[in-house]
């Protein structure tokens, strides 16, 4: 099994360390869904005396590497937090730069993602995006919609509270229209009204950058997710980090409120 996976990597990318880590991964027990808060770009750049935009550009490379690894391993869903509902508060030039970077990423990567059978999806209030990034995202979703490999969710103008609020509005409308009774509102219905409808909840949440919070990310879906936090800044995040996170995840015992398995 290990041979089959390493065969997919180009030679120069396998450092000794990555190979050792790969051997430690149990491919039959991969997390189905990995969520990542791609944080620390600004600090990474500022520590180098560079503008924050430099960090955002470097962060794209980290995203590329992680998507490729998840696709190669056979992870089913990868959700990356790219822009929050609160990030609109940032200076206009940083927001525009991030939007331009998104368009550039999709322009450059779409072919490769498509070739790798990746299905692109967006979580968030897409209608709040400016026209160019909105079009780029819609095009990427449309072009990759029949792919059956990794689902790459890009969280854009995403907020967990907004997501839940929207779900509540939809459900309230259903009750008002007489489609359901109040007593029929349950966790399954709520889950089906979220942006992640039909997808498994994340098994593993990764947050680099040394901050220990969820910053309005997947508030509903993270109920029993395993967290892996690291001080590494997102632009420095390598394949090895994700492999370490997966290995660590596989050593944990998930009880979901029950008791240890005998
Ligand atoms: C994450 O990096 C990218 C976005 C939030 C868009 P930051 O820009 O938050 O970088 P730091 O956290 O300030 O270092
Ligand atoms: C979370 O990072 C959002 C993204 C990575 C897109 P932030 O930098 O916006 O979060 P806070 O402000 O540190 O909580
Ligand atoms: Mg940040």
PDB file of C-alpha atoms and ligand atoms in Angstrom:
ATOM      1  CA  UNK A   1       0.000   0.000   0.000  1.00  0.00           C
ATOM      2  CA  UNK A   2       2.817   2.366   0.934  1.00  0.00           C
ATOM      3  CA  UNK A   3       4.535   1.627  -2.372  1.00  0.00           C
ATOM      4  CA  UNK A   4       1.422   2.513  -4.280  1.00  0.00           C
ATOM      5  CA  UNK A   5       1.237   5.885  -2.590  1.00  0.00           C
ATOM      6  CA  UNK A   6       4.894   6.860  -2.755  1.00  0.00           C
ATOM      7  CA  UNK A   7       4.853   5.958  -6.416  1.00  0.00           C
ATOM      8  CA  UNK A   8       2.621   8.935  -7.010  1.00  0.00           C
ATOM      9  CA  UNK A   9       5.100  11.432  -5.582  1.00  0.00           C
ATOM     10  CA  UNK A  10       7.728  12.993  -7.743  1.00  0.00           C
ATOM     11  CA  UNK A  11      11.169  11.860  -6.542  1.00  0.00           C
ATOM     12  CA  UNK A  12      12.615  15.161  -5.394  1.00  0.00           C
ATOM     13  CA  UNK A  13       9.694  15.878  -3.082  1.00  0.00           C
ATOM     14  CA  UNK A  14      10.269  12.908  -0.824  1.00  0.00           C
ATOM     15  CA  UNK A  15      12.693  13.911   1.870  1.00  0.00           C
ATOM     16  CA  UNK A  16      13.872  11.153   4.184  1.00  0.00           C
ATOM     17  CA  UNK A  17      11.610  12.570   6.790  1.00  0.00           C
ATOM     18  CA  UNK A  18       8.515  12.490   4.635  1.00  0.00           C
ATOM     19  CA  UNK A  19       9.172   8.897   3.714  1.00  0.00           C
ATOM     20  CA  UNK A  20       9.453   7.907   7.370  1.00  0.00           C
ATOM     21  CA  UNK A  21       6.265   9.762   8.171  1.00  0.00           C
ATOM     22  CA  UNK A  22       4.430   8.150   5.282  1.00  0.00           C
ATOM     23  CA  UNK A  23       5.339   4.739   6.601  1.00  0.00           C
ATOM     24  CA  UNK A  24       3.787   5.654   9.916  1.00  0.00           C
ATOM     25  CA  UNK A  25       0.467   6.665   8.346  1.00  0.00           C
ATOM     26  CA  UNK A  26      -2.219   3.979   8.425  1.00  0.00           C
ATOM     27  CA  UNK A  27      -3.767   4.500   5.032  1.00  0.00           C
ATOM     28  CA  UNK A  28      -6.858   2.477   5.960  1.00  0.00           C
ATOM     29  CA  UNK A  29      -7.717   4.911   8.769  1.00  0.00           C
ATOM     30  CA  UNK A  30      -7.247   8.293   7.161  1.00  0.00           C
ATOM     31  CA  UNK A  31      -9.412  11.166   8.351  1.00  0.00           C
ATOM     32  CA  UNK A  32     -12.262  11.422   5.851  1.00  0.00           C
ATOM     33  CA  UNK A  33     -12.418  15.173   6.194  1.00  0.00           C
ATOM     34  CA  UNK A  34      -9.560  17.500   7.125  1.00  0.00           C
ATOM     35  CA  UNK A  35     -10.208  21.183   7.852  1.00  0.00           C
ATOM     36  CA  UNK A  36      -7.425  23.753   7.932  1.00  0.00           C
ATOM     37  CA  UNK A  37      -7.347  27.329   9.203  1.00  0.00           C
ATOM     38  CA  UNK A  38      -4.616  28.722   6.979  1.00  0.00           C
ATOM     39  CA  UNK A  39      -3.323  31.321   9.414  1.00  0.00           C
ATOM     40  CA  UNK A  40      -0.102  33.227  10.042  1.00  0.00           C
ATOM     41  CA  UNK A  41       0.693  34.640   6.600  1.00  0.00           C
ATOM     42  CA  UNK A  42       0.966  38.235   7.804  1.00  0.00           C
ATOM     43  CA  UNK A  43       3.221  37.477  10.765  1.00  0.00           C
ATOM     44  CA  UNK A  44       5.400  35.231   8.612  1.00  0.00           C
ATOM     45  CA  UNK A  45       6.008  38.135   6.212  1.00  0.00           C
ATOM     46  CA  UNK A  46       6.435  40.793   8.884  1.00  0.00           C
ATOM     47  CA  UNK A  47       9.092  38.723  10.638  1.00  0.00           C
ATOM     48  CA  UNK A  48      10.992  38.899   7.395  1.00  0.00           C
ATOM     49  CA  UNK A  49      10.539  42.656   7.140  1.00  0.00           C
ATOM     50  CA  UNK A  50       8.167  42.171   4.235  1.00  0.00           C
ATOM     51  CA  UNK A  51       4.614  43.396   3.618  1.00  0.00           C
ATOM     52  CA  UNK A  52       1.741  41.097   4.613  1.00  0.00           C
ATOM     53  CA  UNK A  53       0.942  40.488   0.951  1.00  0.00           C
ATOM     54  CA  UNK A  54       4.251  38.629   0.642  1.00  0.00           C
ATOM     55  CA  UNK A  55       3.010  36.181   3.259  1.00  0.00           C
ATOM     56  CA  UNK A  56      -0.287  35.652   1.486  1.00  0.00           C
ATOM     57  CA  UNK A  57       1.553  34.815  -1.731  1.00  0.00           C
ATOM     58  CA  UNK A  58       3.785  32.364   0.116  1.00  0.00           C
ATOM     59  CA  UNK A  59       0.693  30.846   1.706  1.00  0.00           C
ATOM     60  CA  UNK A  60      -0.642  29.817  -1.701  1.00  0.00           C
ATOM     61  CA  UNK A  61       2.301  27.477  -2.147  1.00  0.00           C
ATOM     62  CA  UNK A  62       1.497  25.805   1.174  1.00  0.00           C
ATOM     63  CA  UNK A  63      -2.094  25.351   0.013  1.00  0.00           C
ATOM     64  CA  UNK A  64      -0.925  23.785  -3.227  1.00  0.00           C
ATOM     65  CA  UNK A  65       1.229  21.267  -1.348  1.00  0.00           C
ATOM     66  CA  UNK A  66      -1.501  20.306   1.072  1.00  0.00           C
ATOM     67  CA  UNK A  67      -4.125  19.840  -1.647  1.00  0.00           C
ATOM     68  CA  UNK A  68      -1.747  17.631  -3.583  1.00  0.00           C
ATOM     69  CA  UNK A  69      -0.930  15.500  -0.560  1.00  0.00           C
ATOM     70  CA  UNK A  70      -4.587  15.024   0.391  1.00  0.00           C
ATOM     71  CA  UNK A  71      -5.406  14.087  -3.158  1.00  0.00           C
ATOM     72  CA  UNK A  72      -2.545  11.594  -3.340  1.00  0.00           C
ATOM     73  CA  UNK A  73      -3.383  10.000  -0.011  1.00  0.00           C
ATOM     74  CA  UNK A  74      -7.067   9.608  -0.851  1.00  0.00           C
ATOM     75  CA  UNK A  75      -8.538  11.971   1.740  1.00  0.00           C
ATOM     76  CA  UNK A  76     -12.177  12.536   0.779  1.00  0.00           C
ATOM     77  CA  UNK A  77     -12.738  16.150   1.825  1.00  0.00           C
ATOM     78  CA  UNK A  78     -10.338  19.016   2.528  1.00  0.00           C
ATOM     79  CA  UNK A  79     -11.775  22.311   3.754  1.00  0.00           C
ATOM     80  CA  UNK A  80      -9.475  25.323   3.743  1.00  0.00           C
ATOM     81  CA  UNK A  81     -10.383  28.571   5.479  1.00  0.00           C
ATOM     82  CA  UNK A  82      -9.294  31.245   3.028  1.00  0.00           C
ATOM     83  CA  UNK A  83     -11.362  34.299   3.974  1.00  0.00           C
ATOM     84  CA  UNK A  84     -13.741  34.843   6.879  1.00  0.00           C
ATOM     85  CA  UNK A  85     -16.799  37.066   7.186  1.00  0.00           C
ATOM     86  CA  UNK A  86     -14.694  39.092   9.635  1.00  0.00           C
ATOM     87  CA  UNK A  87     -11.777  39.454   7.209  1.00  0.00           C
ATOM     88  CA  UNK A  88     -13.775  42.121   5.321  1.00  0.00           C
ATOM     89  CA  UNK A  89     -12.746  44.416   8.189  1.00  0.00           C
ATOM     90  CA  UNK A  90      -9.160  44.433   6.937  1.00  0.00           C
ATOM     91  CA  UNK A  91      -7.730  47.352   4.933  1.00  0.00           C
ATOM     92  CA  UNK A  92      -9.173  47.543   1.432  1.00  0.00           C
ATOM     93  CA  UNK A  93      -5.817  46.939  -0.256  1.00  0.00           C
ATOM     94  CA  UNK A  94      -5.245  43.703   1.677  1.00  0.00           C
ATOM     95  CA  UNK A  95      -8.763  42.487   0.864  1.00  0.00           C
ATOM     96  CA  UNK A  96      -8.288  43.261  -2.853  1.00  0.00           C
ATOM     97  CA  UNK A  97      -4.932  41.575  -2.842  1.00  0.00           C
ATOM     98  CA  UNK A  98      -6.436  38.427  -1.320  1.00  0.00           C
ATOM     99  CA  UNK A  99      -9.230  38.432  -3.913  1.00  0.00           C
ATOM    100  CA  UNK A 100      -6.696  38.818  -6.736  1.00  0.00           C
ATOM    101  CA  UNK A 101      -4.679  35.980  -5.298  1.00  0.00           C
ATOM    102  CA  UNK A 102      -7.741  33.740  -5.278  1.00  0.00           C
ATOM    103  CA  UNK A 103      -8.392  34.453  -8.962  1.00  0.00           C
ATOM    104  CA  UNK A 104      -4.734  33.809  -9.753  1.00  0.00           C
ATOM    105  CA  UNK A 105      -4.700  30.561  -7.784  1.00  0.00           C
ATOM    106  CA  UNK A 106      -7.769  29.243  -9.587  1.00  0.00           C
ATOM    107  CA  UNK A 107      -6.488  30.388 -12.994  1.00  0.00           C
ATOM    108  CA  UNK A 108      -3.166  28.678 -12.490  1.00  0.00           C
ATOM    109  CA  UNK A 109      -4.317  25.554 -10.685  1.00  0.00           C
ATOM    110  CA  UNK A 110      -7.635  24.675 -12.265  1.00  0.00           C
ATOM    111  CA  UNK A 111      -6.174  22.460 -14.994  1.00  0.00           C
ATOM    112  CA  UNK A 112      -3.944  20.609 -12.567  1.00  0.00           C
ATOM    113  CA  UNK A 113      -6.736  20.185 -10.019  1.00  0.00           C
ATOM    114  CA  UNK A 114      -9.036  18.926 -12.738  1.00  0.00           C
ATOM    115  CA  UNK A 115      -6.397  16.470 -13.941  1.00  0.00           C
ATOM    116  CA  UNK A 116      -6.092  15.193 -10.393  1.00  0.00           C
ATOM    117  CA  UNK A 117      -9.854  14.598 -10.264  1.00  0.00           C
ATOM    118  CA  UNK A 118     -10.339  17.260  -7.546  1.00  0.00           C
ATOM    119  CA  UNK A 119     -13.840  18.690  -7.154  1.00  0.00           C
ATOM    120  CA  UNK A 120     -13.842  22.323  -6.099  1.00  0.00           C
ATOM    121  CA  UNK A 121     -16.546  23.665  -3.883  1.00  0.00           C
ATOM    122  CA  UNK A 122     -17.019  26.920  -1.969  1.00  0.00           C
ATOM    123  CA  UNK A 123     -18.381  27.414   1.534  1.00  0.00           C
ATOM    124  CA  UNK A 124     -19.610  30.882   2.425  1.00  0.00           C
ATOM    125  CA  UNK A 125     -21.493  33.874   1.114  1.00  0.00           C
ATOM    126  CA  UNK A 126     -20.226  33.793  -2.468  1.00  0.00           C
ATOM    127  CA  UNK A 127     -22.592  36.614  -3.400  1.00  0.00           C
ATOM    128  CA  UNK A 128     -20.518  38.951  -1.210  1.00  0.00           C
ATOM    129  CA  UNK A 129     -17.409  38.464  -3.340  1.00  0.00           C
ATOM    130  CA  UNK A 130     -16.491  40.962  -6.060  1.00  0.00           C
ATOM    131  CA  UNK A 131     -17.395  39.868  -9.592  1.00  0.00           C
ATOM    132  CA  UNK A 132     -14.003  38.548 -10.747  1.00  0.00           C
ATOM    133  CA  UNK A 133     -13.336  36.171  -7.825  1.00  0.00           C
ATOM    134  CA  UNK A 134     -16.986  35.129  -7.810  1.00  0.00           C
ATOM    135  CA  UNK A 135     -16.811  34.229 -11.511  1.00  0.00           C
ATOM    136  CA  UNK A 136     -13.509  32.397 -11.052  1.00  0.00           C
ATOM    137  CA  UNK A 137     -14.947  30.314  -8.209  1.00  0.00           C
ATOM    138  CA  UNK A 138     -18.185  29.526 -10.049  1.00  0.00           C
ATOM    139  CA  UNK A 139     -16.227  28.476 -13.109  1.00  0.00           C
ATOM    140  CA  UNK A 140     -13.959  26.225 -11.042  1.00  0.00           C
ATOM    141  CA  UNK A 141     -16.990  24.625  -9.384  1.00  0.00           C
ATOM    142  CA  UNK A 142     -18.705  24.081 -12.724  1.00  0.00           C
ATOM    143  CA  UNK A 143     -15.644  22.667 -14.483  1.00  0.00           C
ATOM    144  CA  UNK A 144     -14.813  20.195 -11.742  1.00  0.00           C
ATOM    145  CA  UNK A 145     -18.348  19.221 -10.735  1.00  0.00           C
ATOM    146  CA  UNK A 146     -18.152  15.694 -12.171  1.00  0.00           C
ATOM    147  CA  UNK A 147     -14.813  14.834 -10.586  1.00  0.00           C
ATOM    148  CA  UNK A 148     -14.877  12.005  -8.089  1.00  0.00           C
ATOM    149  CA  UNK A 149     -11.622  12.523  -6.181  1.00  0.00           C
ATOM    150  CA  UNK A 150     -10.827  14.914  -3.350  1.00  0.00           C
ATOM    151  CA  UNK A 151     -13.495  17.507  -2.588  1.00  0.00           C
ATOM    152  CA  UNK A 152     -11.703  20.792  -1.985  1.00  0.00           C
ATOM    153  CA  UNK A 153     -13.922  23.157  -0.040  1.00  0.00           C
ATOM    154  CA  UNK A 154     -12.639  26.704  -0.081  1.00  0.00           C
ATOM    155  CA  UNK A 155     -14.199  28.705   2.727  1.00  0.00           C
ATOM    156  CA  UNK A 156     -14.691  32.207   1.325  1.00  0.00           C
ATOM    157  CA  UNK A 157     -16.529  34.988   3.051  1.00  0.00           C
ATOM    158  CA  UNK A 158     -17.284  32.171   5.433  1.00  0.00           C
ATOM    159  CA  UNK A 159     -18.548  32.528   8.982  1.00  0.00           C
ATOM    160  CA  UNK A 160     -19.897  29.723  11.123  1.00  0.00           C
ATOM    161  CA  UNK A 161     -22.462  32.004  12.706  1.00  0.00           C
ATOM    162  CA  UNK A 162     -23.681  33.266   9.336  1.00  0.00           C
ATOM    163  CA  UNK A 163     -23.898  29.673   8.121  1.00  0.00           C
ATOM    164  CA  UNK A 164     -26.075  28.685  11.073  1.00  0.00           C
ATOM    165  CA  UNK A 165     -28.158  31.852  10.737  1.00  0.00           C
ATOM    166  CA  UNK A 166     -28.845  31.064   7.077  1.00  0.00           C
ATOM    167  CA  UNK A 167     -29.854  27.522   8.008  1.00  0.00           C
ATOM    168  CA  UNK A 168     -32.251  28.840  10.653  1.00  0.00           C
ATOM    169  CA  UNK A 169     -33.814  31.188   8.089  1.00  0.00           C
ATOM    170  CA  UNK A 170     -34.303  28.370   5.581  1.00  0.00           C
ATOM    171  CA  UNK A 171     -35.864  26.108   8.187  1.00  0.00           C
ATOM    172  CA  UNK A 172     -38.116  28.876   9.513  1.00  0.00           C
ATOM    173  CA  UNK A 173     -39.321  29.417   5.950  1.00  0.00           C
ATOM    174  CA  UNK A 174     -40.089  25.695   5.601  1.00  0.00           C
ATOM    175  CA  UNK A 175     -42.199  25.820   8.754  1.00  0.00           C
ATOM    176  CA  UNK A 176     -43.931  28.975   7.575  1.00  0.00           C
ATOM    177  CA  UNK A 177     -44.714  27.357   4.226  1.00  0.00           C
ATOM    178  CA  UNK A 178     -46.194  24.372   6.018  1.00  0.00           C
ATOM    179  CA  UNK A 179     -43.593  21.945   4.637  1.00  0.00           C
ATOM    180  CA  UNK A 180     -42.574  20.699   8.099  1.00  0.00           C
ATOM    181  CA  UNK A 181     -43.725  20.854  11.715  1.00  0.00           C
ATOM    182  CA  UNK A 182     -41.537  22.487  14.362  1.00  0.00           C
ATOM    183  CA  UNK A 183     -41.143  19.045  15.959  1.00  0.00           C
ATOM    184  CA  UNK A 184     -39.507  17.796  12.739  1.00  0.00           C
ATOM    185  CA  UNK A 185     -36.536  20.124  13.144  1.00  0.00           C
ATOM    186  CA  UNK A 186     -33.618  17.925  14.111  1.00  0.00           C
ATOM    187  CA  UNK A 187     -29.814  17.802  13.826  1.00  0.00           C
ATOM    188  CA  UNK A 188     -29.960  16.041  10.480  1.00  0.00           C
ATOM    189  CA  UNK A 189     -32.179  18.719   8.963  1.00  0.00           C
ATOM    190  CA  UNK A 190     -29.972  21.504  10.305  1.00  0.00           C
ATOM    191  CA  UNK A 191     -26.860  19.750   8.932  1.00  0.00           C
ATOM    192  CA  UNK A 192     -28.558  19.518   5.539  1.00  0.00           C
ATOM    193  CA  UNK A 193     -29.111  23.274   5.438  1.00  0.00           C
ATOM    194  CA  UNK A 194     -25.443  24.108   6.062  1.00  0.00           C
ATOM    195  CA  UNK A 195     -22.912  24.783   3.297  1.00  0.00           C
ATOM    196  CA  UNK A 196     -21.436  21.342   4.038  1.00  0.00           C
ATOM    197  CA  UNK A 197     -24.704  19.468   3.426  1.00  0.00           C
ATOM    198  CA  UNK A 198     -24.046  15.851   2.537  1.00  0.00           C
ATOM    199  CA  UNK A 199     -20.409  15.888   3.653  1.00  0.00           C
ATOM    200  CA  UNK A 200     -18.991  14.171   6.720  1.00  0.00           C
ATOM    201  CA  UNK A 201     -17.987  16.421   9.637  1.00  0.00           C
ATOM    202  CA  UNK A 202     -14.256  17.137   9.831  1.00  0.00           C
ATOM    203  CA  UNK A 203     -12.330  14.430  11.654  1.00  0.00           C
ATOM    204  CA  UNK A 204      -9.249  16.588  11.990  1.00  0.00           C
ATOM    205  CA  UNK A 205      -8.860  20.357  12.332  1.00  0.00           C
ATOM    206  CA  UNK A 206      -5.422  21.845  11.758  1.00  0.00           C
ATOM    207  CA  UNK A 207      -4.580  25.355  12.891  1.00  0.00           C
ATOM    208  CA  UNK A 208      -1.041  26.606  12.431  1.00  0.00           C
ATOM    209  CA  UNK A 209       0.223  30.030  13.618  1.00  0.00           C
ATOM    210  CA  UNK A 210       0.180  29.468  17.380  1.00  0.00           C
ATOM    211  CA  UNK A 211      -3.308  30.845  17.937  1.00  0.00           C
ATOM    212  CA  UNK A 212      -5.632  28.558  19.839  1.00  0.00           C
ATOM    213  CA  UNK A 213      -9.099  29.449  18.638  1.00  0.00           C
ATOM    214  CA  UNK A 214     -11.543  28.543  15.899  1.00  0.00           C
ATOM    215  CA  UNK A 215     -12.234  32.072  14.635  1.00  0.00           C
ATOM    216  CA  UNK A 216     -15.837  31.371  13.580  1.00  0.00           C
ATOM    217  CA  UNK A 217     -14.905  28.295  11.528  1.00  0.00           C
ATOM    218  CA  UNK A 218     -17.321  25.364  11.128  1.00  0.00           C
ATOM    219  CA  UNK A 219     -18.949  25.943  14.508  1.00  0.00           C
ATOM    220  CA  UNK A 220     -21.565  23.234  14.031  1.00  0.00           C
ATOM    221  CA  UNK A 221     -19.397  20.710  12.233  1.00  0.00           C
ATOM    222  CA  UNK A 222     -16.469  20.731  14.678  1.00  0.00           C
ATOM    223  CA  UNK A 223     -18.523  19.256  17.540  1.00  0.00           C
ATOM    224  CA  UNK A 224     -16.323  16.131  17.840  1.00  0.00           C
ATOM    225  CA  UNK A 225     -13.386  17.034  15.626  1.00  0.00           C
ATOM    226  CA  UNK A 226      -9.819  16.314  16.788  1.00  0.00           C
ATOM    227  CA  UNK A 227      -7.673  19.452  16.916  1.00  0.00           C
ATOM    228  CA  UNK A 228      -4.030  19.657  15.862  1.00  0.00           C
ATOM    229  CA  UNK A 229      -2.445  23.009  16.657  1.00  0.00           C
ATOM    230  CA  UNK A 230       1.018  24.132  15.722  1.00  0.00           C
ATOM    231  CA  UNK A 231       3.243  27.201  16.030  1.00  0.00           C
ATOM    232  CA  UNK A 232       4.376  26.938  12.437  1.00  0.00           C
ATOM    233  CA  UNK A 233       3.148  29.831  10.282  1.00  0.00           C
ATOM    234  CA  UNK A 234       1.027  28.786   7.292  1.00  0.00           C
ATOM    235  CA  UNK A 235       3.623  29.698   4.601  1.00  0.00           C
ATOM    236  CA  UNK A 236       6.060  27.323   6.356  1.00  0.00           C
ATOM    237  CA  UNK A 237       3.510  24.523   6.511  1.00  0.00           C
ATOM    238  CA  UNK A 238       4.864  21.489   4.656  1.00  0.00           C
ATOM    239  CA  UNK A 239       3.584  18.081   3.671  1.00  0.00           C
ATOM    240  CA  UNK A 240       5.465  16.746   6.693  1.00  0.00           C
ATOM    241  CA  UNK A 241       3.319  18.841   9.034  1.00  0.00           C
ATOM    242  CA  UNK A 242       0.112  17.409   7.666  1.00  0.00           C
ATOM    243  CA  UNK A 243       1.501  13.892   7.827  1.00  0.00           C
ATOM    244  CA  UNK A 244       2.452  14.509  11.480  1.00  0.00           C
ATOM    245  CA  UNK A 245      -1.044  15.792  12.170  1.00  0.00           C
ATOM    246  CA  UNK A 246      -2.569  12.675  10.592  1.00  0.00           C
ATOM    247  CA  UNK A 247      -0.274  10.342  12.541  1.00  0.00           C
ATOM    248  CA  UNK A 248      -1.110  12.146  15.749  1.00  0.00           C
ATOM    249  CA  UNK A 249      -4.819  11.928  14.915  1.00  0.00           C
ATOM    250  CA  UNK A 250      -4.515   8.182  14.330  1.00  0.00           C
ATOM    251  CA  UNK A 251      -3.021   7.701  17.806  1.00  0.00           C
ATOM    252  CA  UNK A 252      -5.959   9.319  19.527  1.00  0.00           C
ATOM    253  CA  UNK A 253      -8.980   7.626  20.921  1.00  0.00           C
ATOM    254  CA  UNK A 254     -12.245   9.201  19.852  1.00  0.00           C
ATOM    255  CA  UNK A 255     -15.026   8.451  22.267  1.00  0.00           C
ATOM    256  CA  UNK A 256     -17.790  10.819  21.122  1.00  0.00           C
ATOM    257  CA  UNK A 257     -18.962  11.020  24.682  1.00  0.00           C
ATOM    258  CA  UNK A 258     -19.046   7.246  25.100  1.00  0.00           C
ATOM    259  CA  UNK A 259     -16.538   5.055  26.902  1.00  0.00           C
ATOM    260  CA  UNK A 260     -13.190   3.644  25.886  1.00  0.00           C
ATOM    261  CA  UNK A 261     -13.518   0.557  23.676  1.00  0.00           C
ATOM    262  CA  UNK A 262     -12.587  -2.610  25.578  1.00  0.00           C
TER     263      UNK A 262
HETATM  264  C1  LIG B   1      -4.301  34.103   7.155  1.00  0.00           C
HETATM  265  O1  LIG B   1      -3.206  34.857   7.512  1.00  0.00           O
HETATM  266  C2  LIG B   1      -4.935  34.560   5.870  1.00  0.00           C
HETATM  267  C3  LIG B   1      -6.221  35.240   6.056  1.00  0.00           C
HETATM  268  C4  LIG B   1      -6.836  35.447   7.177  1.00  0.00           C
HETATM  269  C5  LIG B   1      -6.872  35.729   4.855  1.00  0.00           C
HETATM  270  P1  LIG B   1      -3.344  36.221   8.268  1.00  0.00           P
HETATM  271  O2  LIG B   1      -3.449  37.316   7.277  1.00  0.00           O
HETATM  272  O3  LIG B   1      -4.418  36.191   9.282  1.00  0.00           O
HETATM  273  O4  LIG B   1      -1.931  36.305   9.008  1.00  0.00           O
HETATM  274  P2  LIG B   1      -1.657  36.716  10.492  1.00  0.00           P
HETATM  275  O5  LIG B   1      -2.531  35.851  11.345  1.00  0.00           O
HETATM  276  O6  LIG B   1      -2.001  38.163  10.622  1.00  0.00           O
HETATM  277  O7  LIG B   1      -0.215  36.421  10.712  1.00  0.00           O
HETATM  278  C1  LIG B   2      -8.897  32.973  10.460  1.00  0.00           C
HETATM  279  O1  LIG B   2      -7.778  33.748  10.627  1.00  0.00           O
HETATM  280  C2  LIG B   2      -9.428  33.133   9.066  1.00  0.00           C
HETATM  281  C3  LIG B   2      -8.589  32.592   8.009  1.00  0.00           C
HETATM  282  C4  LIG B   2      -7.475  31.942   8.151  1.00  0.00           C
HETATM  283  C5  LIG B   2      -9.093  32.799   6.698  1.00  0.00           C
HETATM  284  P1  LIG B   2      -7.851  35.217  11.219  1.00  0.00           P
HETATM  285  O2  LIG B   2      -6.445  35.725  11.251  1.00  0.00           O
HETATM  286  O3  LIG B   2      -8.831  36.024  10.487  1.00  0.00           O
HETATM  287  O4  LIG B   2      -8.401  34.958  12.678  1.00  0.00           O
HETATM  288  P2  LIG B   2      -8.160  35.752  14.016  1.00  0.00           P
HETATM  289  O5  LIG B   2      -8.518  37.178  13.777  1.00  0.00           O
HETATM  290  O6  LIG B   2      -6.719  35.603  14.354  1.00  0.00           O
HETATM  291  O7  LIG B   2      -9.024  35.061  15.021  1.00  0.00           O
HETATM  292 MG1  LIG B   3      -4.530  35.584  11.192  1.00  0.00          MG
END
